[in-house]
Amino acid sequence: MMNTSNANNTPQCYSLKSPPFNYTHPISSVYFSTIFSTLGITSNLIAFIVLIKSFRQMRNRSRSFFLIFLGGLVVTDFMGLLVTGSIVVSFHFTHFNWRQVDPNCHFCNFMGMSMVFYGLCPLLLSATMAMERFCGINRPFARSTNMSKSRTVYMVLMVWLVAGCIALLPLIGVGSYHIQAPGSWCFFNISSKGSDMVFSLLFSLVGLTSIVVSFLLNTVSVVTLIKVCCGQDRTQRSRDHEVEMMVQLILIMIIASISWCPLLIYILVSMKTSEVPDAKVVLFGIRMATCNQILDPWIYIMFQVSPLRSLLLKQRSPDIVSMTCTCCCTSALPPGTRSSTHGFTSCSEGQSLRESTPALTGPGAQS
């Protein structure tokens, strides 16, 4: 492919497809791209502000670590929509010719790298967050001694480094970036031949592996959390923060799976059947993947109304709150100190026991 491109004096990114394209599919309209980009950028900005306020008010260590990962995810989604969205929207408004604007493929390679980098980062971060929660729930004491905020930041930076190294591979000959119909974006060449096949498989397998790892670790964490909160091996510390973080993490995993699996699986199927991928299907898969960056921030935003929801619950359903408080107080008691009335203990008794129990004021009170 490289020799053919050089012989014809055609840059590599235009060697397979050359603009302008005669492509009028409705999904490539300027309104679709503008609305998606504006909504996603605005949502991530709001989520970032919400996370900053939550981080300043947070005193729970495990929650603060989790917020750092969420912050990295928000920054990644925001930058991805800002970089790629501005290029796509500019094309639809100006209809510029890539061959004239970018004769040496530098701009196309940059956008292709951005698509791969900002596509893999959310999936890898989701798997990293699942791993952090798995250790926090199953090995809380070992994690508390080894984990710090600086190490959490290093983990986010490491994820960005791995995704960046993968995005750079086509520039050194493993895969190649090409202009894609309708001419508004660049992406790696999905092909079952040569180095393009290697990179296509790498991208698809890394994404699917991240989703599978997230699913497995989150499943184990949820089972463990249910045993801790509702089983006979209840611990001394409250699990409210763990439950909230796990619900957010599960929603992140579900959105990522629904958004990315169609494209990732289609790439694998194309490799197996050796068929030329349909441009419309690939474009639809990219649009689905973009939904991940748009929907993610609303998970963090909506969870900030949980204190208001608890207040309304106290005013409208005092009996339910009483049962919840009783369960929390019972789970907070040390083993062997539960009331004899079928495991139910009053909140006041539980509170007095917590205040008089030195074990609850030590480092083990936080995850």
PDB file of C-alpha atoms in Angstrom, residues 162-313:
ATOM      1  CA  VAL A 162      -1.419   3.474  26.999  1.00  0.00           C
ATOM      2  CA  ALA A 163      -4.200   4.882  24.815  1.00  0.00           C
ATOM      3  CA  GLY A 164      -1.777   7.412  23.330  1.00  0.00           C
ATOM      4  CA  CYS A 165       0.771   4.717  22.458  1.00  0.00           C
ATOM      5  CA  ILE A 166      -1.913   2.695  20.684  1.00  0.00           C
ATOM      6  CA  ALA A 167      -3.076   5.781  18.770  1.00  0.00           C
ATOM      7  CA  LEU A 168       0.503   6.420  17.583  1.00  0.00           C
ATOM      8  CA  LEU A 169       0.975   2.937  16.087  1.00  0.00           C
ATOM      9  CA  PRO A 170      -0.359   3.836  12.587  1.00  0.00           C
ATOM     10  CA  LEU A 171       2.280   6.564  12.349  1.00  0.00           C
ATOM     11  CA  ILE A 172       5.029   3.948  12.640  1.00  0.00           C
ATOM     12  CA  GLY A 173       3.499   1.537  10.148  1.00  0.00           C
ATOM     13  CA  VAL A 174       1.089  -0.566  12.237  1.00  0.00           C
ATOM     14  CA  GLY A 175      -2.189   0.327  10.575  1.00  0.00           C
ATOM     15  CA  SER A 176      -3.005   3.545   8.731  1.00  0.00           C
ATOM     16  CA  TYR A 177      -5.351   6.497   9.042  1.00  0.00           C
ATOM     17  CA  HIS A 178      -7.608   7.345   6.112  1.00  0.00           C
ATOM     18  CA  ILE A 179     -10.275   9.882   5.228  1.00  0.00           C
ATOM     19  CA  GLN A 180     -13.770   8.492   5.768  1.00  0.00           C
ATOM     20  CA  ALA A 181     -17.066   9.228   4.053  1.00  0.00           C
ATOM     21  CA  PRO A 182     -18.678  11.766   3.977  1.00  0.00           C
ATOM     22  CA  GLY A 183     -15.257  13.446   4.221  1.00  0.00           C
ATOM     23  CA  SER A 184     -15.757  15.005   7.644  1.00  0.00           C
ATOM     24  CA  TRP A 185     -13.534  12.682   9.672  1.00  0.00           C
ATOM     25  CA  CYS A 186     -10.529  10.365   9.626  1.00  0.00           C
ATOM     26  CA  PHE A 187     -10.203   6.936  11.181  1.00  0.00           C
ATOM     27  CA  PHE A 188      -7.989   3.879  10.883  1.00  0.00           C
ATOM     28  CA  ASN A 189      -8.520   1.618   7.872  1.00  0.00           C
ATOM     29  CA  ILE A 190     -10.667  -1.353   8.894  1.00  0.00           C
ATOM     30  CA  SER A 191      -9.195  -4.105   6.744  1.00  0.00           C
ATOM     31  CA  SER A 192      -8.357  -7.808   6.987  1.00  0.00           C
ATOM     32  CA  LYS A 193      -5.016  -7.378   5.222  1.00  0.00           C
ATOM     33  CA  GLY A 194      -1.520  -6.628   6.467  1.00  0.00           C
ATOM     34  CA  SER A 195      -0.835  -4.216   9.285  1.00  0.00           C
ATOM     35  CA  ASP A 196      -4.328  -2.739   9.002  1.00  0.00           C
ATOM     36  CA  MET A 197      -5.702  -6.063  10.230  1.00  0.00           C
ATOM     37  CA  VAL A 198      -3.285  -6.027  13.182  1.00  0.00           C
ATOM     38  CA  PHE A 199      -4.348  -2.571  14.275  1.00  0.00           C
ATOM     39  CA  SER A 200      -8.063  -3.276  13.699  1.00  0.00           C
ATOM     40  CA  LEU A 201      -7.840  -6.383  15.883  1.00  0.00           C
ATOM     41  CA  LEU A 202      -5.829  -4.517  18.516  1.00  0.00           C
ATOM     42  CA  PHE A 203      -8.338  -1.678  18.754  1.00  0.00           C
ATOM     43  CA  SER A 204     -11.321  -4.016  18.900  1.00  0.00           C
ATOM     44  CA  LEU A 205      -9.796  -6.469  21.379  1.00  0.00           C
ATOM     45  CA  VAL A 206      -8.551  -3.753  23.740  1.00  0.00           C
ATOM     46  CA  GLY A 207     -12.012  -2.187  23.807  1.00  0.00           C
ATOM     47  CA  LEU A 208     -13.881  -5.470  24.272  1.00  0.00           C
ATOM     48  CA  THR A 209     -11.396  -6.692  26.882  1.00  0.00           C
ATOM     49  CA  SER A 210     -11.915  -3.493  28.882  1.00  0.00           C
ATOM     50  CA  ILE A 211     -15.682  -4.026  28.810  1.00  0.00           C
ATOM     51  CA  VAL A 212     -15.364  -7.688  29.853  1.00  0.00           C
ATOM     52  CA  VAL A 213     -12.953  -6.854  32.697  1.00  0.00           C
ATOM     53  CA  SER A 214     -15.317  -4.123  33.910  1.00  0.00           C
ATOM     54  CA  PHE A 215     -18.247  -6.542  33.840  1.00  0.00           C
ATOM     55  CA  LEU A 216     -16.442  -9.292  35.746  1.00  0.00           C
ATOM     56  CA  LEU A 217     -14.933  -7.054  38.424  1.00  0.00           C
ATOM     57  CA  ASN A 218     -18.148  -5.094  38.926  1.00  0.00           C
ATOM     58  CA  THR A 219     -20.118  -8.326  39.252  1.00  0.00           C
ATOM     59  CA  VAL A 220     -17.789  -9.634  41.960  1.00  0.00           C
ATOM     60  CA  SER A 221     -17.856  -6.256  43.733  1.00  0.00           C
ATOM     61  CA  VAL A 222     -21.654  -6.142  43.722  1.00  0.00           C
ATOM     62  CA  VAL A 223     -21.925  -9.679  45.094  1.00  0.00           C
ATOM     63  CA  THR A 224     -19.414  -8.863  47.826  1.00  0.00           C
ATOM     64  CA  LEU A 225     -21.207  -5.636  48.683  1.00  0.00           C
ATOM     65  CA  ILE A 226     -24.548  -7.435  48.953  1.00  0.00           C
ATOM     66  CA  LYS A 227     -23.008 -10.009  51.302  1.00  0.00           C
ATOM     67  CA  VAL A 228     -21.461  -7.282  53.433  1.00  0.00           C
ATOM     68  CA  CYS A 229     -24.591  -5.136  53.665  1.00  0.00           C
ATOM     69  CA  CYS A 230     -27.251  -7.808  53.880  1.00  0.00           C
ATOM     70  CA  GLY A 231     -25.462 -11.007  54.877  1.00  0.00           C
ATOM     71  CA  GLN A 232     -24.326 -12.298  58.240  1.00  0.00           C
ATOM     72  CA  ASP A 233     -20.756 -10.997  57.761  1.00  0.00           C
ATOM     73  CA  ARG A 234     -21.697  -7.356  58.190  1.00  0.00           C
ATOM     74  CA  THR A 235     -18.790  -5.050  58.947  1.00  0.00           C
ATOM     75  CA  GLN A 236     -18.584  -2.126  61.313  1.00  0.00           C
ATOM     76  CA  ARG A 237     -18.531   0.666  58.763  1.00  0.00           C
ATOM     77  CA  SER A 238     -21.306   2.238  56.735  1.00  0.00           C
ATOM     78  CA  ARG A 239     -21.469   1.224  53.096  1.00  0.00           C
ATOM     79  CA  ASP A 240     -23.528   4.118  51.737  1.00  0.00           C
ATOM     80  CA  HIS A 241     -20.625   5.535  49.712  1.00  0.00           C
ATOM     81  CA  GLU A 242     -19.694   2.130  48.323  1.00  0.00           C
ATOM     82  CA  VAL A 243     -23.243   1.491  47.145  1.00  0.00           C
ATOM     83  CA  GLU A 244     -23.464   4.885  45.474  1.00  0.00           C
ATOM     84  CA  MET A 245     -20.113   4.443  43.720  1.00  0.00           C
ATOM     85  CA  MET A 246     -20.989   0.953  42.515  1.00  0.00           C
ATOM     86  CA  VAL A 247     -24.307   2.112  41.061  1.00  0.00           C
ATOM     87  CA  GLN A 248     -22.520   4.875  39.156  1.00  0.00           C
ATOM     88  CA  LEU A 249     -19.862   2.450  37.959  1.00  0.00           C
ATOM     89  CA  ILE A 250     -22.435  -0.068  36.759  1.00  0.00           C
ATOM     90  CA  LEU A 251     -24.284   2.642  34.822  1.00  0.00           C
ATOM     91  CA  ILE A 252     -20.995   3.764  33.243  1.00  0.00           C
ATOM     92  CA  MET A 253     -20.292   0.165  32.227  1.00  0.00           C
ATOM     93  CA  ILE A 254     -23.773  -0.337  30.753  1.00  0.00           C
ATOM     94  CA  ILE A 255     -23.596   2.871  28.705  1.00  0.00           C
ATOM     95  CA  ALA A 256     -20.101   2.023  27.446  1.00  0.00           C
ATOM     96  CA  SER A 257     -21.174  -1.489  26.474  1.00  0.00           C
ATOM     97  CA  ILE A 258     -24.256  -0.349  24.570  1.00  0.00           C
ATOM     98  CA  SER A 259     -22.369   2.476  22.866  1.00  0.00           C
ATOM     99  CA  TRP A 260     -19.172   0.662  21.856  1.00  0.00           C
ATOM    100  CA  CYS A 261     -20.039  -3.012  21.381  1.00  0.00           C
ATOM    101  CA  PRO A 262     -21.758  -2.550  17.967  1.00  0.00           C
ATOM    102  CA  LEU A 263     -18.646  -0.988  16.411  1.00  0.00           C
ATOM    103  CA  LEU A 264     -16.118  -3.239  18.153  1.00  0.00           C
ATOM    104  CA  ILE A 265     -17.999  -6.419  17.305  1.00  0.00           C
ATOM    105  CA  TYR A 266     -18.529  -5.269  13.712  1.00  0.00           C
ATOM    106  CA  ILE A 267     -14.765  -4.776  13.344  1.00  0.00           C
ATOM    107  CA  LEU A 268     -14.133  -8.319  14.584  1.00  0.00           C
ATOM    108  CA  VAL A 269     -16.774  -9.740  12.238  1.00  0.00           C
ATOM    109  CA  SER A 270     -15.224  -7.857   9.325  1.00  0.00           C
ATOM    110  CA  MET A 271     -11.828  -9.351  10.163  1.00  0.00           C
ATOM    111  CA  LYS A 272     -13.285 -12.864  10.251  1.00  0.00           C
ATOM    112  CA  THR A 273     -15.321 -12.626   7.046  1.00  0.00           C
ATOM    113  CA  SER A 274     -12.678 -10.544   5.172  1.00  0.00           C
ATOM    114  CA  GLU A 275     -15.468  -8.360   3.796  1.00  0.00           C
ATOM    115  CA  VAL A 276     -15.058  -4.667   3.072  1.00  0.00           C
ATOM    116  CA  PRO A 277     -16.808  -2.778   5.898  1.00  0.00           C
ATOM    117  CA  ASP A 278     -19.899  -0.809   4.957  1.00  0.00           C
ATOM    118  CA  ALA A 279     -19.214   2.918   5.352  1.00  0.00           C
ATOM    119  CA  LYS A 280     -22.746   3.558   6.633  1.00  0.00           C
ATOM    120  CA  VAL A 281     -22.438   0.870   9.307  1.00  0.00           C
ATOM    121  CA  VAL A 282     -19.063   2.208  10.469  1.00  0.00           C
ATOM    122  CA  LEU A 283     -20.443   5.751  10.610  1.00  0.00           C
ATOM    123  CA  PHE A 284     -23.436   4.542  12.603  1.00  0.00           C
ATOM    124  CA  GLY A 285     -21.092   2.725  15.006  1.00  0.00           C
ATOM    125  CA  ILE A 286     -19.059   5.899  15.512  1.00  0.00           C
ATOM    126  CA  ARG A 287     -22.230   7.856  16.249  1.00  0.00           C
ATOM    127  CA  MET A 288     -23.241   5.210  18.779  1.00  0.00           C
ATOM    128  CA  ALA A 289     -19.816   5.434  20.418  1.00  0.00           C
ATOM    129  CA  THR A 290     -20.180   9.214  20.647  1.00  0.00           C
ATOM    130  CA  CYS A 291     -23.283   8.691  22.803  1.00  0.00           C
ATOM    131  CA  ASN A 292     -20.973   7.304  25.485  1.00  0.00           C
ATOM    132  CA  GLN A 293     -19.241  10.666  25.862  1.00  0.00           C
ATOM    133  CA  ILE A 294     -22.590  12.471  25.963  1.00  0.00           C
ATOM    134  CA  LEU A 295     -24.431  10.231  28.441  1.00  0.00           C
ATOM    135  CA  ASP A 296     -21.569   9.609  30.900  1.00  0.00           C
ATOM    136  CA  PRO A 297     -21.598  13.066  32.538  1.00  0.00           C
ATOM    137  CA  TRP A 298     -25.320  12.883  33.283  1.00  0.00           C
ATOM    138  CA  ILE A 299     -24.645   9.960  35.618  1.00  0.00           C
ATOM    139  CA  TYR A 300     -22.541  12.201  37.868  1.00  0.00           C
ATOM    140  CA  ILE A 301     -24.962  15.120  37.561  1.00  0.00           C
ATOM    141  CA  MET A 302     -28.067  13.125  38.474  1.00  0.00           C
ATOM    142  CA  PHE A 303     -26.406  11.506  41.486  1.00  0.00           C
ATOM    143  CA  GLN A 304     -25.907  14.908  43.083  1.00  0.00           C
ATOM    144  CA  VAL A 305     -29.652  15.079  43.783  1.00  0.00           C
ATOM    145  CA  SER A 306     -29.367  12.060  46.107  1.00  0.00           C
ATOM    146  CA  PRO A 307     -29.340  14.244  49.284  1.00  0.00           C
ATOM    147  CA  LEU A 308     -32.532  15.936  48.075  1.00  0.00           C
ATOM    148  CA  ARG A 309     -34.059  12.532  47.343  1.00  0.00           C
ATOM    149  CA  SER A 310     -33.201  11.378  50.869  1.00  0.00           C
ATOM    150  CA  LEU A 311     -34.795  14.500  52.351  1.00  0.00           C
ATOM    151  CA  LEU A 312     -38.002  13.925  50.406  1.00  0.00           C
ATOM    152  CA  LEU A 313     -37.978  10.290  51.473  1.00  0.00           C
TER     153      LEU A 313
END
